[in-house]
XYZ file of C-alpha atoms in Angstrom:
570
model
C -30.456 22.030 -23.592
C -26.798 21.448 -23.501
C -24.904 21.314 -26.933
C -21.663 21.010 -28.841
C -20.901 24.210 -30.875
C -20.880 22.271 -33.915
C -24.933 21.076 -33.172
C -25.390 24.705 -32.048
C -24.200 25.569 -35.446
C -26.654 23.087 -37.030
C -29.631 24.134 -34.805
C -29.132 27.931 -35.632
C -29.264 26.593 -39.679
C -32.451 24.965 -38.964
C -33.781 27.884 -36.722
C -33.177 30.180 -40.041
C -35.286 27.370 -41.763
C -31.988 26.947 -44.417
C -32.645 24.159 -46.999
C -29.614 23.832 -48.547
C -26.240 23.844 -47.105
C -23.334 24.275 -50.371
C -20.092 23.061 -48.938
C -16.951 21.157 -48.741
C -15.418 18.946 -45.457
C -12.475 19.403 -44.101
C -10.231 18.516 -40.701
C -11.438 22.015 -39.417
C -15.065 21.376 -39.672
C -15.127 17.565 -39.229
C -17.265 18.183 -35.984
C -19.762 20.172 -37.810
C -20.643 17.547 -40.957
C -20.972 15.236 -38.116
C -23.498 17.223 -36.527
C -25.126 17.594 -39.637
C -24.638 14.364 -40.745
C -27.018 13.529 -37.639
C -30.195 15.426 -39.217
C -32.931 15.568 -42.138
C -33.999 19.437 -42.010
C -31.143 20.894 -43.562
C -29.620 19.038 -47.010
C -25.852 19.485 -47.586
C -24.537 19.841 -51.284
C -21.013 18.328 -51.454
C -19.293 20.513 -54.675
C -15.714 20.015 -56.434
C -14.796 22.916 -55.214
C -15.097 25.672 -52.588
C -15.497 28.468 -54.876
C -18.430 26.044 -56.419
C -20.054 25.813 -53.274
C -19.905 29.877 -52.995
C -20.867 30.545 -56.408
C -23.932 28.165 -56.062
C -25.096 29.353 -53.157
C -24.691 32.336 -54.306
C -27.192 31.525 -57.391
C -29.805 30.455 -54.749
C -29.825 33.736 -52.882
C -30.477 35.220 -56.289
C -33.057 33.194 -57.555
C -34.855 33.249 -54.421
C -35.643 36.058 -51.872
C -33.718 33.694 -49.436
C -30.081 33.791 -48.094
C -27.695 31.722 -49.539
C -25.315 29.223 -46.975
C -21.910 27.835 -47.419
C -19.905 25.962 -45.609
C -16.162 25.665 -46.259
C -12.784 24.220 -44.035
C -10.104 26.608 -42.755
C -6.856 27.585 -44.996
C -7.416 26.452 -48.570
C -10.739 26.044 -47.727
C -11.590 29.837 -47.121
C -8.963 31.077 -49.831
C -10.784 28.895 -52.379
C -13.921 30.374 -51.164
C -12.762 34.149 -51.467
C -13.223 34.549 -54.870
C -16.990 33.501 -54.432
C -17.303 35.621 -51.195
C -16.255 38.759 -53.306
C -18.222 37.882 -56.252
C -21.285 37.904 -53.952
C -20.118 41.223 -52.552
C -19.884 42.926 -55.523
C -23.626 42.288 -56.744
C -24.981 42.908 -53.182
C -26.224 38.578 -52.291
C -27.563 37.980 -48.826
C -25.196 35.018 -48.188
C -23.291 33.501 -44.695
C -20.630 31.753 -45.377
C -19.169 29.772 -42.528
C -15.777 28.575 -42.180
C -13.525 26.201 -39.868
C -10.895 27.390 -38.335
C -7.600 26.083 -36.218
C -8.641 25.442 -32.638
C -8.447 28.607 -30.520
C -5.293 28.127 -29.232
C -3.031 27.310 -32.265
C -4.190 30.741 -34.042
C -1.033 32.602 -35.345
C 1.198 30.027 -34.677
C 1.205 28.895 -38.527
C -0.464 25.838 -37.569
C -1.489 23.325 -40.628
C -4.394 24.530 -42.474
C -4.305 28.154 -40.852
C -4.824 31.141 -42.364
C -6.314 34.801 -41.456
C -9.649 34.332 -42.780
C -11.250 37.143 -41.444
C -8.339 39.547 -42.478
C -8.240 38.025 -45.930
C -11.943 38.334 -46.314
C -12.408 42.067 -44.752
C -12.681 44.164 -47.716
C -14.628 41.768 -49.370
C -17.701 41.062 -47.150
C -20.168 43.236 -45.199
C -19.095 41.775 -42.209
C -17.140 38.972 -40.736
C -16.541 37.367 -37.019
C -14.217 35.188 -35.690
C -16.050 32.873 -32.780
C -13.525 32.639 -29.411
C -16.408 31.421 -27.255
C -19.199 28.530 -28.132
C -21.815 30.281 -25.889
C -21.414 33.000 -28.594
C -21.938 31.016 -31.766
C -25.600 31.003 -31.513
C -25.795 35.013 -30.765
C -23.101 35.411 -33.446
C -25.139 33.434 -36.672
C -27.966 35.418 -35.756
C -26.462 38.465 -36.397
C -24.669 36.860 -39.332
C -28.390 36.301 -41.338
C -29.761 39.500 -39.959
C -27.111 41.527 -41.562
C -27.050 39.200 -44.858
C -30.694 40.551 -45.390
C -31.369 44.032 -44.329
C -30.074 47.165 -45.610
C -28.100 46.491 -48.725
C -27.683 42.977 -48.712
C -24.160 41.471 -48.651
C -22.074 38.394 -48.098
C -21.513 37.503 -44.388
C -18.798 35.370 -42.234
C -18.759 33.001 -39.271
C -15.445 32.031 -38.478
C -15.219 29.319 -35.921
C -12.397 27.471 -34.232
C -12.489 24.043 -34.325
C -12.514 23.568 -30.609
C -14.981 25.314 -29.999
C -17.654 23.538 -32.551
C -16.567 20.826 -29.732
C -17.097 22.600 -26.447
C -20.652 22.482 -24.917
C -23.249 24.932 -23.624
C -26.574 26.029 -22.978
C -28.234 26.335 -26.827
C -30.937 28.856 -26.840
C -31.409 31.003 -30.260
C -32.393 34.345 -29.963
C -35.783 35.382 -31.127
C -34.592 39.196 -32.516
C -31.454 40.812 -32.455
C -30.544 44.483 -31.751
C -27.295 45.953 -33.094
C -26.804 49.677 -31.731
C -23.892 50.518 -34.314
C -26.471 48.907 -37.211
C -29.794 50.600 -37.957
C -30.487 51.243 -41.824
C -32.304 53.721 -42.904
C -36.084 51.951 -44.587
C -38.375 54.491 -44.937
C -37.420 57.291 -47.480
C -37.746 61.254 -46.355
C -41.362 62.259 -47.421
C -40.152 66.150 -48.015
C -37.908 63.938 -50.637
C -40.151 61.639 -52.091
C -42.230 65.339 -52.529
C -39.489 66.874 -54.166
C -38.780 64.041 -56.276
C -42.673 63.429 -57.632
C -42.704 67.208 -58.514
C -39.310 66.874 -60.526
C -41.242 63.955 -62.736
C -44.162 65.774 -63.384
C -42.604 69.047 -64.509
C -39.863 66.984 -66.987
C -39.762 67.110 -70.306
C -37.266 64.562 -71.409
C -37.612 62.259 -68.403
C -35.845 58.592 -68.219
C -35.900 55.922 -65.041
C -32.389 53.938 -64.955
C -33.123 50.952 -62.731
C -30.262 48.686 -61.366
C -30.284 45.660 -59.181
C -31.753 47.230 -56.459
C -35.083 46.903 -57.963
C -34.567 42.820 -57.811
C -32.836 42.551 -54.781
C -35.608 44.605 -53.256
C -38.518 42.544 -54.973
C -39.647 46.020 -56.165
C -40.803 44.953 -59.884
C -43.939 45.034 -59.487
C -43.836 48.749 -57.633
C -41.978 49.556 -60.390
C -43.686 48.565 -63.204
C -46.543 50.409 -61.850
C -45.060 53.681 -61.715
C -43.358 53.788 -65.421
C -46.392 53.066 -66.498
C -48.212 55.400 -64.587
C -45.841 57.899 -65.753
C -45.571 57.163 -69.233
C -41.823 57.211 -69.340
C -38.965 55.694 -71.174
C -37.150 52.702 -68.565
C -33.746 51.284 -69.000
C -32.655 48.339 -66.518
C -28.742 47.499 -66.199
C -27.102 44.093 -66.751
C -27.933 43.756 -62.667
C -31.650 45.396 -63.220
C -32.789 42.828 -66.190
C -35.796 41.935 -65.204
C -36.785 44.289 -62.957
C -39.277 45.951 -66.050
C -40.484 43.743 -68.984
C -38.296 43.578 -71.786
C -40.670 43.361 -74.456
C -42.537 46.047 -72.793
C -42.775 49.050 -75.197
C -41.579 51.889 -72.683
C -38.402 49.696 -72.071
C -35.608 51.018 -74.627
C -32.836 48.032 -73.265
C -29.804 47.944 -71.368
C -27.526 51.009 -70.788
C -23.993 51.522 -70.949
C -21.183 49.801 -72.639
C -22.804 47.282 -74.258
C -26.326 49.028 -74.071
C -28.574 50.333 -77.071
C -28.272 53.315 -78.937
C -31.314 54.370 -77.831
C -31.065 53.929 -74.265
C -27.324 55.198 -73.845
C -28.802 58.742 -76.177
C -31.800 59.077 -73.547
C -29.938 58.254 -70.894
C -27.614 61.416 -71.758
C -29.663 63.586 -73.298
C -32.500 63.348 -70.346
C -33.630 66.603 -68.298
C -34.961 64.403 -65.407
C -33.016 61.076 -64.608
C -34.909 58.698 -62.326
C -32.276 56.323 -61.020
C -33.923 53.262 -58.558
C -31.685 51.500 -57.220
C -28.485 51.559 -59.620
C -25.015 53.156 -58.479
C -23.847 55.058 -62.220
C -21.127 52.501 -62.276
C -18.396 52.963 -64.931
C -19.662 50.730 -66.865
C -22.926 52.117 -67.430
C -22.252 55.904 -67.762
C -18.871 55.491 -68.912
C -16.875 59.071 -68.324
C -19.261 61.122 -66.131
C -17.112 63.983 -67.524
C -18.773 63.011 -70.189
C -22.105 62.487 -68.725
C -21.959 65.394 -67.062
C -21.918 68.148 -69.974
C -25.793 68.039 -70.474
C -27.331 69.927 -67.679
C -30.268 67.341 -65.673
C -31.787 67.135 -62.412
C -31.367 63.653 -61.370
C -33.588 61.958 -57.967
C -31.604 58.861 -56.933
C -33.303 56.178 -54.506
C -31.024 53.730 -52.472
C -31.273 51.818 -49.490
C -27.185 52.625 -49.251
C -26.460 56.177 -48.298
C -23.077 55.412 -49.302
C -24.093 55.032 -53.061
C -25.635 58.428 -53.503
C -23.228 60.927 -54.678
C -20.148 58.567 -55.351
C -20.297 58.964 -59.160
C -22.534 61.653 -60.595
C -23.379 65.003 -58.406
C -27.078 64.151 -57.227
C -29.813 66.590 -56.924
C -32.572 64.969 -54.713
C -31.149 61.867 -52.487
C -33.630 59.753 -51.543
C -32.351 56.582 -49.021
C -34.750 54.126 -47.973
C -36.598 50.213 -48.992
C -37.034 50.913 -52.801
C -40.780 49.018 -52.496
C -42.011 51.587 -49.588
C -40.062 54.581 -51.475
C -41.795 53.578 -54.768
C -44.964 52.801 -53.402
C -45.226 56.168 -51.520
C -44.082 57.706 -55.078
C -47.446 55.838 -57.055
C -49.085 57.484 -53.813
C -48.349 60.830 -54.323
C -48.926 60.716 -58.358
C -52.233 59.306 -58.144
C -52.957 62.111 -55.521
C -51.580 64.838 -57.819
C -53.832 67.005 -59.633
C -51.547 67.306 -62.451
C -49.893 64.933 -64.954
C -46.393 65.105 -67.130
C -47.298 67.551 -70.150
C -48.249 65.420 -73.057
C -46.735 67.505 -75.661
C -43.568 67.485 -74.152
C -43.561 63.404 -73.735
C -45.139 63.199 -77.043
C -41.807 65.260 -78.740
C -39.541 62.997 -76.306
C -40.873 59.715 -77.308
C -40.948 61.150 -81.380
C -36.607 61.370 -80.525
C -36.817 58.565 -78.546
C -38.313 55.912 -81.499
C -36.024 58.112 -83.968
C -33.008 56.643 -82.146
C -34.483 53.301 -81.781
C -34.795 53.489 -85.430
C -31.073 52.523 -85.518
C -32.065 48.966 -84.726
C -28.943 48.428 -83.071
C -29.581 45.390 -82.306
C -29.562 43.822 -85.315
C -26.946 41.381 -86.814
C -26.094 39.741 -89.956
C -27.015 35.960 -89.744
C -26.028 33.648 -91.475
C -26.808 29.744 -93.420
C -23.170 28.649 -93.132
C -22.186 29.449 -89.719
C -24.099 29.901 -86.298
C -24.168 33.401 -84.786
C -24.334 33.457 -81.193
C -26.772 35.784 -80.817
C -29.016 33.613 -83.492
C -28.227 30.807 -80.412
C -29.907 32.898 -77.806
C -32.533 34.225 -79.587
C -33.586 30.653 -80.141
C -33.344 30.009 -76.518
C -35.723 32.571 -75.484
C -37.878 31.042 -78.239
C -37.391 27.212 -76.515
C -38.162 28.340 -73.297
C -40.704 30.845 -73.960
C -38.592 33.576 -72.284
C -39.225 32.156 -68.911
C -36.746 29.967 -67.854
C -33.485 31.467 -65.067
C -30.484 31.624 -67.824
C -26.967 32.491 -66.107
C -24.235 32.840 -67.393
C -20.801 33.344 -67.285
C -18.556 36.516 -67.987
C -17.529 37.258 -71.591
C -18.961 37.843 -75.438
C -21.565 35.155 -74.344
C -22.479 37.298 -71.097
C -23.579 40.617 -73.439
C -25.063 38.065 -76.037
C -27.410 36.781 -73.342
C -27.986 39.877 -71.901
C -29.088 40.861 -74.640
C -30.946 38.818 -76.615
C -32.570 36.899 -74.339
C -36.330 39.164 -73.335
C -36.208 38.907 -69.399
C -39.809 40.036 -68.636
C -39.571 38.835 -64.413
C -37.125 39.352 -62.060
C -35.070 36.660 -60.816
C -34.396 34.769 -64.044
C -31.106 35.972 -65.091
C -28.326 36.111 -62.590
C -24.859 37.115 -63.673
C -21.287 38.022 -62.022
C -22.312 42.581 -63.288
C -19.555 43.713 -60.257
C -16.765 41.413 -60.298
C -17.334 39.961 -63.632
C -16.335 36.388 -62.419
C -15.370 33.705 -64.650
C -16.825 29.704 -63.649
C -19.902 31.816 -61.954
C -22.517 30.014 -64.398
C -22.758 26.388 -63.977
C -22.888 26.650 -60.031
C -25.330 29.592 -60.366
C -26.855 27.333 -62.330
C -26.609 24.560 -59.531
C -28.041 26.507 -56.673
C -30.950 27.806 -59.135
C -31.823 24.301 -59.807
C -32.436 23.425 -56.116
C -34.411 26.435 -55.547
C -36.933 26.186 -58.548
C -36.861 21.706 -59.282
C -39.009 22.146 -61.528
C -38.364 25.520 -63.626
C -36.214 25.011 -66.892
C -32.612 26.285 -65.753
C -30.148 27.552 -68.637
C -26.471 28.122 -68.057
C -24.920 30.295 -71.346
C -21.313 29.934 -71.107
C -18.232 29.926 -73.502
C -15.407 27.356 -73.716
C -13.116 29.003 -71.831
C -15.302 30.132 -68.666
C -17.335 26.863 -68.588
C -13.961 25.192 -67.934
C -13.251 27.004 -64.538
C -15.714 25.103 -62.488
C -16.425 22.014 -65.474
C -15.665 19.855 -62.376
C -19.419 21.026 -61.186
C -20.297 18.474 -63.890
C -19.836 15.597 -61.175
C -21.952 17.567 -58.661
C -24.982 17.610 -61.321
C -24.311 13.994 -62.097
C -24.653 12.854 -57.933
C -27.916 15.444 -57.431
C -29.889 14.714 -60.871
C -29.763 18.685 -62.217
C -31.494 18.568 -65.273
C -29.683 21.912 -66.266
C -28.808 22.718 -69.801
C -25.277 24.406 -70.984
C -25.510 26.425 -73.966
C -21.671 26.866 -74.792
C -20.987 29.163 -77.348
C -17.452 27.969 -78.203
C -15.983 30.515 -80.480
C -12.523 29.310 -79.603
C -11.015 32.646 -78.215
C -11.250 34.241 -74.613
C -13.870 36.191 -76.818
C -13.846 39.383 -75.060
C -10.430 39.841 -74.833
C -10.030 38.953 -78.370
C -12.455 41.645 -79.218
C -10.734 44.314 -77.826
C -7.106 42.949 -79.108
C -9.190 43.217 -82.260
C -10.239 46.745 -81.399
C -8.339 48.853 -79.297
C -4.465 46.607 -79.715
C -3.684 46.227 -83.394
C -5.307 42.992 -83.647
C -2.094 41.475 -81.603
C -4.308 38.198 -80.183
C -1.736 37.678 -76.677
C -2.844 34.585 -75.630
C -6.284 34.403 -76.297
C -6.847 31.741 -78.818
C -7.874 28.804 -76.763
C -5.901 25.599 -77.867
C -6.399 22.123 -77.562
C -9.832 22.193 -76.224
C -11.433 19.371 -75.067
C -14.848 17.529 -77.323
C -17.056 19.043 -74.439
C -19.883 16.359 -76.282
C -17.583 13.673 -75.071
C -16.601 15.318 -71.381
C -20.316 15.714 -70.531
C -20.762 12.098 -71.718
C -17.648 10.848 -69.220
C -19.945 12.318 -66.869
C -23.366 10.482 -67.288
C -24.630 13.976 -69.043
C -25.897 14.048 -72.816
C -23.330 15.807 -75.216
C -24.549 17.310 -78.114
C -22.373 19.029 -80.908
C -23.903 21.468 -83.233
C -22.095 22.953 -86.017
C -24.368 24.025 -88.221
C -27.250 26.607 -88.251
C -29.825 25.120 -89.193
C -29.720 22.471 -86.354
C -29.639 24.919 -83.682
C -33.702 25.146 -83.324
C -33.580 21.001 -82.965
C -30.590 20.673 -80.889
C -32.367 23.302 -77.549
C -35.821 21.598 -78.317
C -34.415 17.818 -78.104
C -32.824 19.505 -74.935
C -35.524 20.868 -73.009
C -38.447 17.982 -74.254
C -36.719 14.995 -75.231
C -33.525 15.273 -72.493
C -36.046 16.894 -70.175
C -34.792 15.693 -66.858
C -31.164 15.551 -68.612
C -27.771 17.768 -67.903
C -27.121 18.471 -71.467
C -24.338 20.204 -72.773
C -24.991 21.793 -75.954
C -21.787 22.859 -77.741
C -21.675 25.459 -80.085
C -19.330 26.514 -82.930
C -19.942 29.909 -82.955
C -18.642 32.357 -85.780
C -14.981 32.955 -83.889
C -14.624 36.865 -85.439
C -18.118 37.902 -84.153
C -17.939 40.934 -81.863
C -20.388 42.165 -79.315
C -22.241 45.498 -80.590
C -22.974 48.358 -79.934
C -20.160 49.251 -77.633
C -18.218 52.048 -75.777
C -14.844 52.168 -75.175
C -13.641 52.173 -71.714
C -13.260 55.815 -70.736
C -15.677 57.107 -73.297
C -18.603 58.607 -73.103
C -22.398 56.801 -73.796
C -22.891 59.557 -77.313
C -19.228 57.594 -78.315
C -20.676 54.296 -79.211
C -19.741 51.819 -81.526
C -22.770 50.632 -83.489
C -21.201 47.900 -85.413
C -17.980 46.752 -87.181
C -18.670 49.589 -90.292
C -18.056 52.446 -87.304
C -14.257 51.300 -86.919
């Protein structure tokens, strides 16, 4: 069957079974809305913005085990998209992202709408093409969604010229694909796996530190079912939440900067660190200088080779599919003939529940003015801790994190690399297309809500009955906080003025508005939201208490023992 490149395109989308297309038209990629414009099987999503249409289909990769598709014109098209592109990178997303291009022949010749989009995007995607042929296109998306998916997932780009979405061939998609210089490594080394199952069962102050790995690798389950077959303490990261129940007793909450007392003390103070899937990023074990004074063994299990030993000095490497590596793990310890020593757990759990003792956690609420973690513990009430919350990046990003239980994976998704601003109302988008009918919660603050607030007209056209929780403290919170903290309390331009009455804005848009000022309306407010406004966008605006800081915390370059319990510490 004889095709244009841009119906090639378009067949190869359906051949991958894609739903949703997120995207933007433009003069480089007029050929290939046309060709799309001429089918039913695959459903475009016309955003505001290109770094919308990346950031939402973005949020449907990570909601879903599926791979998220954009679709974006050459020049300002692609730059726009960039910042979405590296977002994805940074947290690992199985996305293609395919972009227009200048026809063939006016490349490098500064031609309108041209820019290097492969070059621009190299460091920030697993791997990009540039098309020069249309009897390749078909070959070349092929690769493009097997390399999105396998290994360690990643963000992947097709860049095509537009002549050749024009120029015909034969269309035939290829059934597998075989990549010589790509082969990653899926089933972990059993003399490791050996070594690692004997580590556990001889510790005596054992932890598991689980990262995103564990979600991206639908491993929760496997998981699950070896802490508890183990008996240990479990920490997941800001990526990982989700990956073990929260209200679970044997989880002690999120490590690192913003992580519990209790988790950041066992995390250091361990013999036998279990890491799955997690890459002892500076933000989690702050200094390893630091980290590294107390002597442990630590087993660390990656489908990336190139994760293992970057940070911390590892003792037993194990690379492989976290499920197959964690199943053969549950294997071996049912098998064994021995079990950890109870004594020894018994006197680790005794410190363990002496640090959690500290109740961290806790916060000093108040009748006159809402606290924003009082907001989103009364959203995991609403929603019986099961809708998908995202968020943005900020105060309101820790506050979420944690406060709101996530016992299943897939239900919070979050910018943890790049820490992207305007990520939560697209997320929010592409969540809401993947699950109709789940309840979909975006927790933002004033200032990150407004870099993609144009979205609002994108919920408006497709009916997303999402709800914003905006916990408008009036500051670039985070930055305040550590103006507050670390810079005299010199606030450089992060009070944010003249703010718009978001009530009003998401009323300009057909949404419902809702102001809420004082606590004890807070409880009403999310329940008229998620019964009454059911199959309603409503904005929920919070005045938040604009001196609250996030707790505990440690400093950048400090270690996890340096932590910051609350404002009495300073």
């Amino acid at each position: 069957m004889v095709l244009t490149g841009a119906e090639i395109v378009i067949r190869c989308l359906q051949e991958e079974k894609v739903e949703y297309v997120f995207g933007y038209p433009g003069g480089a990629v007029l050929y290939i809305y046309d060709a799309l414009f001429q089918q039913e099987q695959v459903r475009h999503v016309l955003v505001r913005h290109e770094q919308a249409a990346v950031h939402a289909a973005d949020g449907f990769a990570r909601s879903t085990e599926k791979v998220g598709v954009a679709l974006v014109t050459s020049g300002p098209g692609a730059t726009n998209a960039v910042t979405g592109i590296a977002t994805a990178f940074c947290d690992s997303i199985p996305m293609v992202i395919i972009s227009g291009q200048v026809p063939t022949a006016a490349i490098g010749q500064d031609a309108f709408q041209e820019v290097d989009t492969v070059g621009i995007t190299r460091p920030c995607v697993k791997h990009n093409f540039l098309v020069k042929d249309v009897r390749d296109i078909a070959a070349t998306i092929k690769k493009a969604f097997y390399l999105a998916k396998t290994g360690r997932p990643g963000p992947v780009l097709v860049d095509i010229p537009k002549d050749i979405t024009i120029a015909k061939c034969d269309f035939e998609y290829p059934k597998e694909i075989s990549m010589r210089s790509y082969s990653p490594v899926v089933k972990g080394h059993q003399g490791q796996i050996k070594k690692a199952v004997q580590l556990l069962l001889e510790a005596k102050r054992p932890m598991i530190y689980t990262g995103g790995g564990v979600v991206l690798a639908n491993a929760a389950e496997q998981l699950t079912k070896l802490t508890r077959l183990l008996g240990f303490p479990v920490t997941n990261t800001l990526m990982g939440l989700g990956g073990y129940p929260a209200s679970d007793r044997q989880y002690l909450g999120m490590p690192g900067m913003h992580g519990t007392y209790e988790a950041n003390m066992a995390m250091h103070y361990s013999d036998v660190l279990l890491a799955v899937g997690a890459r002892f990023d500076d933000r989690v074990i702050g200094n390893p200088a630091n980290f590294a004074e107390e002597p442990r063994k630590i087993i660390h299990i990656d489908i990336d080779p190139s994760s293992i030993s970057k940070r911390v000095k590892v003792d037993v490497p194990i690379v492989g599919d976290l499920k197959d590596v964690l199943d053969e793990m549950i294997r071996q310890l049912e098998a064994a003939p021995t079990r950890p020593d109870a004594s020894n757990l018994a006197a680790w759990w005794k410190q363990v529940e002496d640090w959690r003792s500290r109740k961290c956690m806790e916060y000093k609420n108040s009748d006159e003015i809402i606290k924003p973690q009082f907001v989103v513990q009364k959203l995991w009430e609403v929603t019986g801790g099961d809708a998908i919350v995202t968020s943005d990046v900020g105060q309101h990003q820790m506050w979420a994190s944690q406060y709101y239980r996530f016992d299943k994976p897939r239900r919070w998704l979050n910018s943890g690399g790049l820490g992207t601003m305007g990520v939560g109302l697209p997320y929010a988008m592409g969540a809401q297309f993947a699950h109709p009918d789940m309840p979909v919660a975006c927790v933002t603050g004033e200032a990150s809500i407004q870099m993609c607030i144009q979205e609002l007209s994108t919920c408006k056209q497709f009916r997303l009955p999402i709800k914003i929780c905006n916990l408008n403290n009036r500051y670039l919170g985070m930055v305040r906080q550590w103006q507050q903290l670390f810079h005299g309390g010199r606030y450089s331009e992060s009070y944010m003025d003249s703010l718009p009455d978001f009530a009003k804005l998401a009323s300009a848009y057909g949404h419902v508005g809702i102001r809420v000022d004082k606590p004890a309306d807070v409880e009403g407010a999310l329940r008229e939201a998620f019964t009454t406004h059911k199959n309603d966008l409503v904005f929920l605006d919070f005045q938040v208490d604009p001196t609250e800081n996030v707790y505990p915390m440690v400093q950048g370059g400090k270690g996890l023992t340096e932590m910051i319990l609350s404002a009495e510490d300073l």
